[in-house]
Short mmCIF file of C-alpha atoms in Angstrom, two decimals:
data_model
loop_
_atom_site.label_atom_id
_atom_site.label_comp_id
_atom_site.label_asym_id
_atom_site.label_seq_id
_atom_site.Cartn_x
_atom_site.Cartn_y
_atom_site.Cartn_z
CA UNK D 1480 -29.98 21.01 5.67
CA UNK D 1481 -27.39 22.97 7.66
CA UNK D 1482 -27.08 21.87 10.81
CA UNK D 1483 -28.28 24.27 13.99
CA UNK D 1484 -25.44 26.70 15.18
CA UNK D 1485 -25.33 29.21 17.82
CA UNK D 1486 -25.43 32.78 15.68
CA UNK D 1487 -23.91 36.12 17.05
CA UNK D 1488 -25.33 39.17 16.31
CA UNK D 1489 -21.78 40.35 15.78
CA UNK D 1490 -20.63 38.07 12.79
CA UNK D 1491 -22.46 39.83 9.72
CA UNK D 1492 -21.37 43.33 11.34
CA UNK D 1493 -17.84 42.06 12.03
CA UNK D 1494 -17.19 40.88 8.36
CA UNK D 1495 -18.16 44.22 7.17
CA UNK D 1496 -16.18 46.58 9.43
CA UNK D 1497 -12.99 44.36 8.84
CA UNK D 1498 -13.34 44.41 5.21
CA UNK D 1499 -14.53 48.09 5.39
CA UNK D 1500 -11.34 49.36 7.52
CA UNK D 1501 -9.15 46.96 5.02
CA UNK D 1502 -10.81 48.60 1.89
CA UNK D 1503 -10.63 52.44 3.64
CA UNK D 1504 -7.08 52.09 4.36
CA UNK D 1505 -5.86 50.92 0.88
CA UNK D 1506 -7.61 53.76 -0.37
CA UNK D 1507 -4.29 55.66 1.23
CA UNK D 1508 -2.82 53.90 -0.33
CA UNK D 1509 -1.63 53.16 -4.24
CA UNK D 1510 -5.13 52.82 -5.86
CA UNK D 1511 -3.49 51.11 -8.83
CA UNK D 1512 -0.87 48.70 -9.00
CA UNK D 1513 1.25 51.34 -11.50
CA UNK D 1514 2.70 53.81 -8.46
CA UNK D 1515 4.69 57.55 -9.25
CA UNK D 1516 7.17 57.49 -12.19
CA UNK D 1517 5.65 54.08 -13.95
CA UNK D 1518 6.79 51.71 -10.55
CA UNK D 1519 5.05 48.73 -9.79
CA UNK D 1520 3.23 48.59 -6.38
CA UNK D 1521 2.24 45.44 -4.36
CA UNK D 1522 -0.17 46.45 -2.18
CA UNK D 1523 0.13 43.78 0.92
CA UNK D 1524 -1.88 44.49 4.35
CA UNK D 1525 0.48 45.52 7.16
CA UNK D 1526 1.83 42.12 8.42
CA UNK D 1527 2.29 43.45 12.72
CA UNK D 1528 4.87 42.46 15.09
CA UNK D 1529 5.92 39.14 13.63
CA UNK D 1530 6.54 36.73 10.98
CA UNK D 1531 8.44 37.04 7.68
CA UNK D 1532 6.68 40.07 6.19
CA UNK D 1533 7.08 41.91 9.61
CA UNK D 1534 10.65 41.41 9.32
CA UNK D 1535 10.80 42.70 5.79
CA UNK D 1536 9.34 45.47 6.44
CA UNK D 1537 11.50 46.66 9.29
CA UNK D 1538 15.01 45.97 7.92
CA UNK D 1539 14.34 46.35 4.31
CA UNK D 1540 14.79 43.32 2.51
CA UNK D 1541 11.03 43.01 1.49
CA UNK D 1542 11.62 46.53 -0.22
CA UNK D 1543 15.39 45.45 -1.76
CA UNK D 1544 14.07 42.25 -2.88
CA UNK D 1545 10.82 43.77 -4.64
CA UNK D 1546 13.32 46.01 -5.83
CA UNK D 1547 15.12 44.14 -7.96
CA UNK D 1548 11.74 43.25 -10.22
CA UNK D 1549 11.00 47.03 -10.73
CA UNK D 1550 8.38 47.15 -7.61
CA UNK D 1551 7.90 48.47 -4.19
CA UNK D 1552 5.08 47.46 -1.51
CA UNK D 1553 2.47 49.43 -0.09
CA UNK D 1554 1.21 48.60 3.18
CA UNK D 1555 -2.42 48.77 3.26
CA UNK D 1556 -4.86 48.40 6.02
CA UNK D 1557 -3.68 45.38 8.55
CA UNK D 1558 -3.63 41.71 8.40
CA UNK D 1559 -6.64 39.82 9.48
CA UNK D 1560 -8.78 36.67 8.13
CA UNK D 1561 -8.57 36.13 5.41
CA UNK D 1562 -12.75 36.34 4.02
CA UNK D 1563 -12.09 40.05 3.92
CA UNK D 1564 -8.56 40.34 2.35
CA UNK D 1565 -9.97 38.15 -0.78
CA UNK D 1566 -13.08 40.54 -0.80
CA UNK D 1567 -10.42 43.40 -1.06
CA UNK D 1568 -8.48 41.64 -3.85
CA UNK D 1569 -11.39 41.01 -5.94
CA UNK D 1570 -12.13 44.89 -5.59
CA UNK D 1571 -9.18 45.64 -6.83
CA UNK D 1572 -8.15 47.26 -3.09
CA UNK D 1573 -4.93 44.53 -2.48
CA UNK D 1574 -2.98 42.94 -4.03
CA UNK D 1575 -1.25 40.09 -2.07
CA UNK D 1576 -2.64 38.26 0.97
CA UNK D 1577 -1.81 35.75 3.20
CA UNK D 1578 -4.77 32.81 4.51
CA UNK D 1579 -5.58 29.65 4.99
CA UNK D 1580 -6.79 27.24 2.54
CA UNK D 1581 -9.92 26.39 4.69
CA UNK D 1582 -11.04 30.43 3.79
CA UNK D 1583 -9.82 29.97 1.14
CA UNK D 1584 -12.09 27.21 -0.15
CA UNK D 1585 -15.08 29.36 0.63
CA UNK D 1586 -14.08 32.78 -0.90
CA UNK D 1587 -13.75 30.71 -4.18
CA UNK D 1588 -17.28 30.02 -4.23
CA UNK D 1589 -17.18 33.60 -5.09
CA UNK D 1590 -16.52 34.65 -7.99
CA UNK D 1591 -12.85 35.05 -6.86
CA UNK D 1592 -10.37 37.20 -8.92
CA UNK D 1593 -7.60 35.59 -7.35
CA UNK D 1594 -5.21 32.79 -7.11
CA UNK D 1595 -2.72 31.10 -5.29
CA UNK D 1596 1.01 31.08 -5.87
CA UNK D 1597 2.52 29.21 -2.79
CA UNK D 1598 1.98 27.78 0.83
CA UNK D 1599 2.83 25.91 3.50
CA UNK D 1600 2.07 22.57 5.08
CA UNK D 1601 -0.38 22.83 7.87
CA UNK D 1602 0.96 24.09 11.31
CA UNK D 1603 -0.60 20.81 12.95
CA UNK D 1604 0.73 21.34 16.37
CA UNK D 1605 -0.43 25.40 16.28
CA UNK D 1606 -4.64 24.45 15.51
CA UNK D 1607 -6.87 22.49 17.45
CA UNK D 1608 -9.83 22.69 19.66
CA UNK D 1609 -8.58 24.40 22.94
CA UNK D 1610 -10.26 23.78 26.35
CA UNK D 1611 -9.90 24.58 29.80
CA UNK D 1612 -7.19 22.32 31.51
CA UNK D 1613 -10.42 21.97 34.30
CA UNK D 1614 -13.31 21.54 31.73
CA UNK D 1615 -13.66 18.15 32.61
CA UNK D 1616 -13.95 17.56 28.91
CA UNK D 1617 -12.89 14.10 27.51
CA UNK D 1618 -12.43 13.69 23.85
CA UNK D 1619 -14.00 14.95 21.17
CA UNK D 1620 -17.20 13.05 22.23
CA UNK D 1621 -17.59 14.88 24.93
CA UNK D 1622 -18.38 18.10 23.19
CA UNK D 1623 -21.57 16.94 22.84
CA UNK D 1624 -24.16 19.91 24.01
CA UNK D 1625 -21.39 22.16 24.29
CA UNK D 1626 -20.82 25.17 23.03
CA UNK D 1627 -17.64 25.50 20.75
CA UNK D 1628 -16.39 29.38 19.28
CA UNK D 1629 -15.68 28.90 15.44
CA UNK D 1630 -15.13 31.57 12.95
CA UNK D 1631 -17.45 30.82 10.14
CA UNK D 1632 -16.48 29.41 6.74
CA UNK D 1633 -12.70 28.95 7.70
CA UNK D 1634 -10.04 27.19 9.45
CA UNK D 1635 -12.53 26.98 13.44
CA UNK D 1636 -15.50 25.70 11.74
CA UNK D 1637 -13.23 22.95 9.26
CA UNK D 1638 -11.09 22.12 12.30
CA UNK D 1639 -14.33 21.04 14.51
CA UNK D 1640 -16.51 19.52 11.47
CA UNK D 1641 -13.51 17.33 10.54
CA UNK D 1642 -12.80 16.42 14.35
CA UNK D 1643 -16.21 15.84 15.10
CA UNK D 1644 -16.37 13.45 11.56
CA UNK D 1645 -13.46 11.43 12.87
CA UNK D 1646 -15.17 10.84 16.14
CA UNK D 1647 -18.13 10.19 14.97
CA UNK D 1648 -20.33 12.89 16.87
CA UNK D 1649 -23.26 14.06 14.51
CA UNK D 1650 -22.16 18.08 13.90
CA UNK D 1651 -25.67 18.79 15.41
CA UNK D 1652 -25.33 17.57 18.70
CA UNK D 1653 -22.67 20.65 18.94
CA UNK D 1654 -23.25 24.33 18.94
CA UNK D 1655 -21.37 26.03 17.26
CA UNK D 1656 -21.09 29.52 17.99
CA UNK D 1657 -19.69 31.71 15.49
CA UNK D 1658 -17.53 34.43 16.32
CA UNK D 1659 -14.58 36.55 14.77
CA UNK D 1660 -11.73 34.91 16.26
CA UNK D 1661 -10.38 38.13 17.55
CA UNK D 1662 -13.39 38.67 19.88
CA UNK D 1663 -13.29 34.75 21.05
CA UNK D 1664 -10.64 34.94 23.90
CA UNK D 1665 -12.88 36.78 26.07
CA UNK D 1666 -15.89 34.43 25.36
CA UNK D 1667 -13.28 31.76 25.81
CA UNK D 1668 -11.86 33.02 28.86
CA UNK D 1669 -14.72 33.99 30.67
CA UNK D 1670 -16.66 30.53 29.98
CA UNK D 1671 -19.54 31.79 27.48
CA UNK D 1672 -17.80 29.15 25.23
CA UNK D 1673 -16.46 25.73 26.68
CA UNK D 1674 -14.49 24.95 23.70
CA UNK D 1675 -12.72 26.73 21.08
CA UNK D 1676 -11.49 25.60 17.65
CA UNK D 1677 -8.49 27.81 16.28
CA UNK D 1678 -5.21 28.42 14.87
CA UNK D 1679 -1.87 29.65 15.95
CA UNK D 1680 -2.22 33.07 15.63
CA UNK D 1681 -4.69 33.07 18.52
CA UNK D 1682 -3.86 29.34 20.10
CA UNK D 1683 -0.60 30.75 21.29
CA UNK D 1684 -1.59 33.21 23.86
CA UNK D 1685 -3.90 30.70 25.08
CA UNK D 1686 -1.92 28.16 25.41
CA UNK D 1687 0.99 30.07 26.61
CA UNK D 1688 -1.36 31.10 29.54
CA UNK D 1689 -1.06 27.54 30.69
CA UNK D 1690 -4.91 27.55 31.56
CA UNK D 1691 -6.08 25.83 28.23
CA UNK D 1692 -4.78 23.20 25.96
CA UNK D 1693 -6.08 21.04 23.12
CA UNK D 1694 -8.45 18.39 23.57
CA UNK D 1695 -6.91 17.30 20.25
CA UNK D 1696 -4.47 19.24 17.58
CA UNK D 1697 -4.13 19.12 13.91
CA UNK D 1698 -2.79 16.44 13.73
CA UNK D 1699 -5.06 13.98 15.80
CA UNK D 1700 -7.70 15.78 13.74
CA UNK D 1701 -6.44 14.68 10.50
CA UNK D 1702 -6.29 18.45 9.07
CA UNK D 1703 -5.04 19.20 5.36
CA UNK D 1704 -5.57 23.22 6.76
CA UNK D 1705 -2.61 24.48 4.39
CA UNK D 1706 -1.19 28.62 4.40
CA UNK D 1707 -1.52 29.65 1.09
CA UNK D 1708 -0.33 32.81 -0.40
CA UNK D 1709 -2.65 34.77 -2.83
CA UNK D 1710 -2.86 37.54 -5.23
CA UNK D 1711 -4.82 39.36 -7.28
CA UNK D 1712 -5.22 37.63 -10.77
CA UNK D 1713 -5.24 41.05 -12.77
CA UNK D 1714 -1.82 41.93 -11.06
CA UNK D 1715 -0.33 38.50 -11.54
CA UNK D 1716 -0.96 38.69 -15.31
CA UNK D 1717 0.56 41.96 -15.48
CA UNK D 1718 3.65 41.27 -13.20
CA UNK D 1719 4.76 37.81 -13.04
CA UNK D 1720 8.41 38.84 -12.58
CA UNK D 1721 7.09 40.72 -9.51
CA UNK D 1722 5.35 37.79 -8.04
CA UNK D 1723 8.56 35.13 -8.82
CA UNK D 1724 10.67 37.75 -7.03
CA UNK D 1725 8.01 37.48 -3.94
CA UNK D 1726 7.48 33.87 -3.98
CA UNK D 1727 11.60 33.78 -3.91
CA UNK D 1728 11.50 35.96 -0.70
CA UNK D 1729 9.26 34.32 1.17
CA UNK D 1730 10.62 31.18 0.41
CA UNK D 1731 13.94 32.14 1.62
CA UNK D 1732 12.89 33.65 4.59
CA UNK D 1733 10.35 30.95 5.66
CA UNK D 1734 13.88 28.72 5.64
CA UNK D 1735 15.56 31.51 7.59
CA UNK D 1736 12.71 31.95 9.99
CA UNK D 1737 12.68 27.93 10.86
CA UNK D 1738 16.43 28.09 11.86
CA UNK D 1739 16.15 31.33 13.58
CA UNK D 1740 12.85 32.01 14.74
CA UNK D 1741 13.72 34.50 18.03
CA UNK D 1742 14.17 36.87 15.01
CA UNK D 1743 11.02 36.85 13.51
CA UNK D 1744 8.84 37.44 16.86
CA UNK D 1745 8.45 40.63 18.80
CA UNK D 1746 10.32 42.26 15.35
CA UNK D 1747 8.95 45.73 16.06
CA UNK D 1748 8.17 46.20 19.66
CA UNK D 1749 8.68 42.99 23.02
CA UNK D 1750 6.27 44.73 25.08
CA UNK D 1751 2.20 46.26 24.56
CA UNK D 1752 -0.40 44.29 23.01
CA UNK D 1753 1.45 42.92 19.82
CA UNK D 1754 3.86 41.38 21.52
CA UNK D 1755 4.20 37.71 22.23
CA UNK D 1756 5.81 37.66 25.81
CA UNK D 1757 6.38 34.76 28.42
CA UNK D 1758 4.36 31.58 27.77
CA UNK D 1759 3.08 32.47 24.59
CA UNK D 1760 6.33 33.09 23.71
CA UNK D 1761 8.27 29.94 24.45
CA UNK D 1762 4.94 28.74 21.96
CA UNK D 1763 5.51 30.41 19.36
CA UNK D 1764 9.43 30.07 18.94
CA UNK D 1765 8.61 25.84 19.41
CA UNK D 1766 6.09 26.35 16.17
CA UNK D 1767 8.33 28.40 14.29
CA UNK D 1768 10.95 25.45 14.50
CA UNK D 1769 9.14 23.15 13.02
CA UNK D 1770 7.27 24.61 10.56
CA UNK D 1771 7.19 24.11 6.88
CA UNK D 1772 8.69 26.37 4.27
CA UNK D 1773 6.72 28.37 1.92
CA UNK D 1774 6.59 26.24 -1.26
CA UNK D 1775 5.62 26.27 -5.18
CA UNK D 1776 2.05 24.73 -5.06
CA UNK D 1777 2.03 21.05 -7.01
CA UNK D 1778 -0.49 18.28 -7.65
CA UNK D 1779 0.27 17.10 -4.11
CA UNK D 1780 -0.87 20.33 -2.63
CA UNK D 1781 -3.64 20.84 -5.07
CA UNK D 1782 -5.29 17.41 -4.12
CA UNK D 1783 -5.36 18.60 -0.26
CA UNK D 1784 -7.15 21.57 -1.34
CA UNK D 1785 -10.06 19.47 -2.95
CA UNK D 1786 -10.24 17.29 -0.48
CA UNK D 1787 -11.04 20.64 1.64
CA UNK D 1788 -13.29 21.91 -0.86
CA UNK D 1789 -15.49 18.37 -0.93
CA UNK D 1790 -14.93 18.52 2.48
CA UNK D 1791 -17.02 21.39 2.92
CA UNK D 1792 -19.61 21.00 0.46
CA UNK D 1793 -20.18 17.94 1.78
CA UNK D 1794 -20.72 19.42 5.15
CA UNK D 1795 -22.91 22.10 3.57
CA UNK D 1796 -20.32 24.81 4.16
CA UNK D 1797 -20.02 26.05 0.65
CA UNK D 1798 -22.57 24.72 -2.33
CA UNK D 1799 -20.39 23.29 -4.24
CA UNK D 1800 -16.86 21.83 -4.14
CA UNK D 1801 -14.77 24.54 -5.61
CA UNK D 1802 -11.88 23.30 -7.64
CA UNK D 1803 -8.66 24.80 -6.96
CA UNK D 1804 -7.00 23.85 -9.90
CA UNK D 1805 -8.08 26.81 -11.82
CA UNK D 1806 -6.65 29.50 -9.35
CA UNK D 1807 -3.53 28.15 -9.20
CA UNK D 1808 -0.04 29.86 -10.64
CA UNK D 1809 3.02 27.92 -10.93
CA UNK D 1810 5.36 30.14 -9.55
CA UNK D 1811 8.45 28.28 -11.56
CA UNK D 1812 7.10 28.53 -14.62
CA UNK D 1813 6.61 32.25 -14.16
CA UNK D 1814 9.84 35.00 -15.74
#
């Protein structure tokens, strides 16, 4: 039986408007993966103000290096969870996305007509459970009859489940509230939450505040949370040359990225809402350093997916444990 949770009204409405404003804007966009005169089109959702894509985008080299294979990109909709963007793949809407394996696990109870063709080691230091500096909480036991912001079915909910398992707090002495992670720093913030279990992409600003930090990371946790890279299994049977030539870019510029990462944050704009300034900043640049490289995806990797997938099924996440193994592409192999 699934244990008691705190609902929002929100969630089910939330899932649908992101997937429906991801869907509605690659409708603008190529509505095949064939674009004008016979060329190839990856259709990728906008990646924002940082990270490799983002810098690809602004100086070109995504577009040179896609070039090369016969292809160009299509920036559709915007980058968000990743429950949506694998929705939007198997409807044929996208054709690349970016997530974590934790989603990832879930949307392949799905039916999924995808697969994954690299990733990255977990960002241990970036995910966590965050508190207040002055919650007064002490460990992980004393979450106990809080109430701790997850996003449902991905990385928040895997992160607390597998931190509470470790401590050895029953999940149901917890509630967990589920929320979209982009409408959980207010909750957070404001105290409607006492805890919050998240990644970098919203830890950052939150820890950059220097109000909040984690009552334990990724590491203490024990997570096997990897980034993986997907795309759409009807364009990756049709294009393998086109995804080599990706998985060659991002590689490369993952390595770049570690050695250089002032250059892949604030690539578009330093100031307005997208931009990672003071604090958060000085964050962000110290995860970039040491973070892993995007890699080919090998038995090693593989295994820390299933141990995700019976991870969840045994905490009644998904229904079953689904195997990777069969939505995996081995980039070297492809030509």
């Amino acid at each position: 039986m699934r244990p008691p949770a705190v609902r929002t009204a929100l969630t089910a409405l939330s899932a649908v408007t992101a997937l429906l404003a991801l869907t509605a804007c690659a409708k603008t966009g190529a509505t095949a993966s064939a674009g004008s005169g016979g060329r190839i089109t990856v259709r990728i959702p906008d990646p924002g103000n940082s990270g490799i894509l983002a810098k690809g985008k602004k100086d070109g080299s995504l577009a040179r290096a896609l070039a090369k294979a016969g292809a160009g990109v299509s920036w559709t909709g915007s980058s968000g969870p990743f429950a949506p963007a694998a929705q939007a793949m198997n409807a044929d809407r996208l054709d690349v996305a970016l997530g974590s394996i934790t989603s990832g696990t879930t949307a392949l109870n799905q039916q999924p007509k995808f697969s994954f063709f690299a990733a990255g080691a977990p960002e241990n230091g970036g995910e966590g459970i965050l508190v207040k500096k002055d919650s007064g909480i002490k460990g992980i036991a004393g979450l106990a009859g809080r109430k701790v912001a997850v996003n449902q079915g991905g990385t928040g909910e895997y992160l607390l489940l597998k931190a509470l398992s470790k401590a050895g707090v029953k999940p149901s002495a917890v509630h967990r509230v589920y929320l979209r992670p982009d409408q959980t720093a207010g909750a957070f913030a404001s105290g409607q939450v006492d805890a919050w279990a998240t990644w970098s992409a919203y830890s950052v600003a939150a820890l950059g505040g220097g109000t909040a930090e984690f009552l334990a990371d990724g590491s203490a946790i024990g997570s096997e949370n990897y980034t993986v890279w997907a795309v759409r299994d009807g364009f990756a049977d049709k294009n393998p040359g086109v995804v080599k030539a990706l998985y060659s870019y991002l590689h490369t510029q993952s390595l770049a990225q570690h050695d250089h990462p002032e250059e892949y944050v604030n690539v578009f704009t330093d100031a307005g809402p997208t931009a990672v300034t003071g604090g958060a900043r000085n964050v962000q640049l110290s995860l970039t350093r040491t973070g892993a490289p995007v890699e080919p995806i090998g038995a090693e990797q593989t295994a820390h997916f299933d141990h995700v997938a019976s991870f969840f099924a045994a905490q009644g996440i998904t229904k079953q444990a689904a195997r990777a193994a069969g939505h995996v592409i081995d980039v070297e192999k492809l030509r």
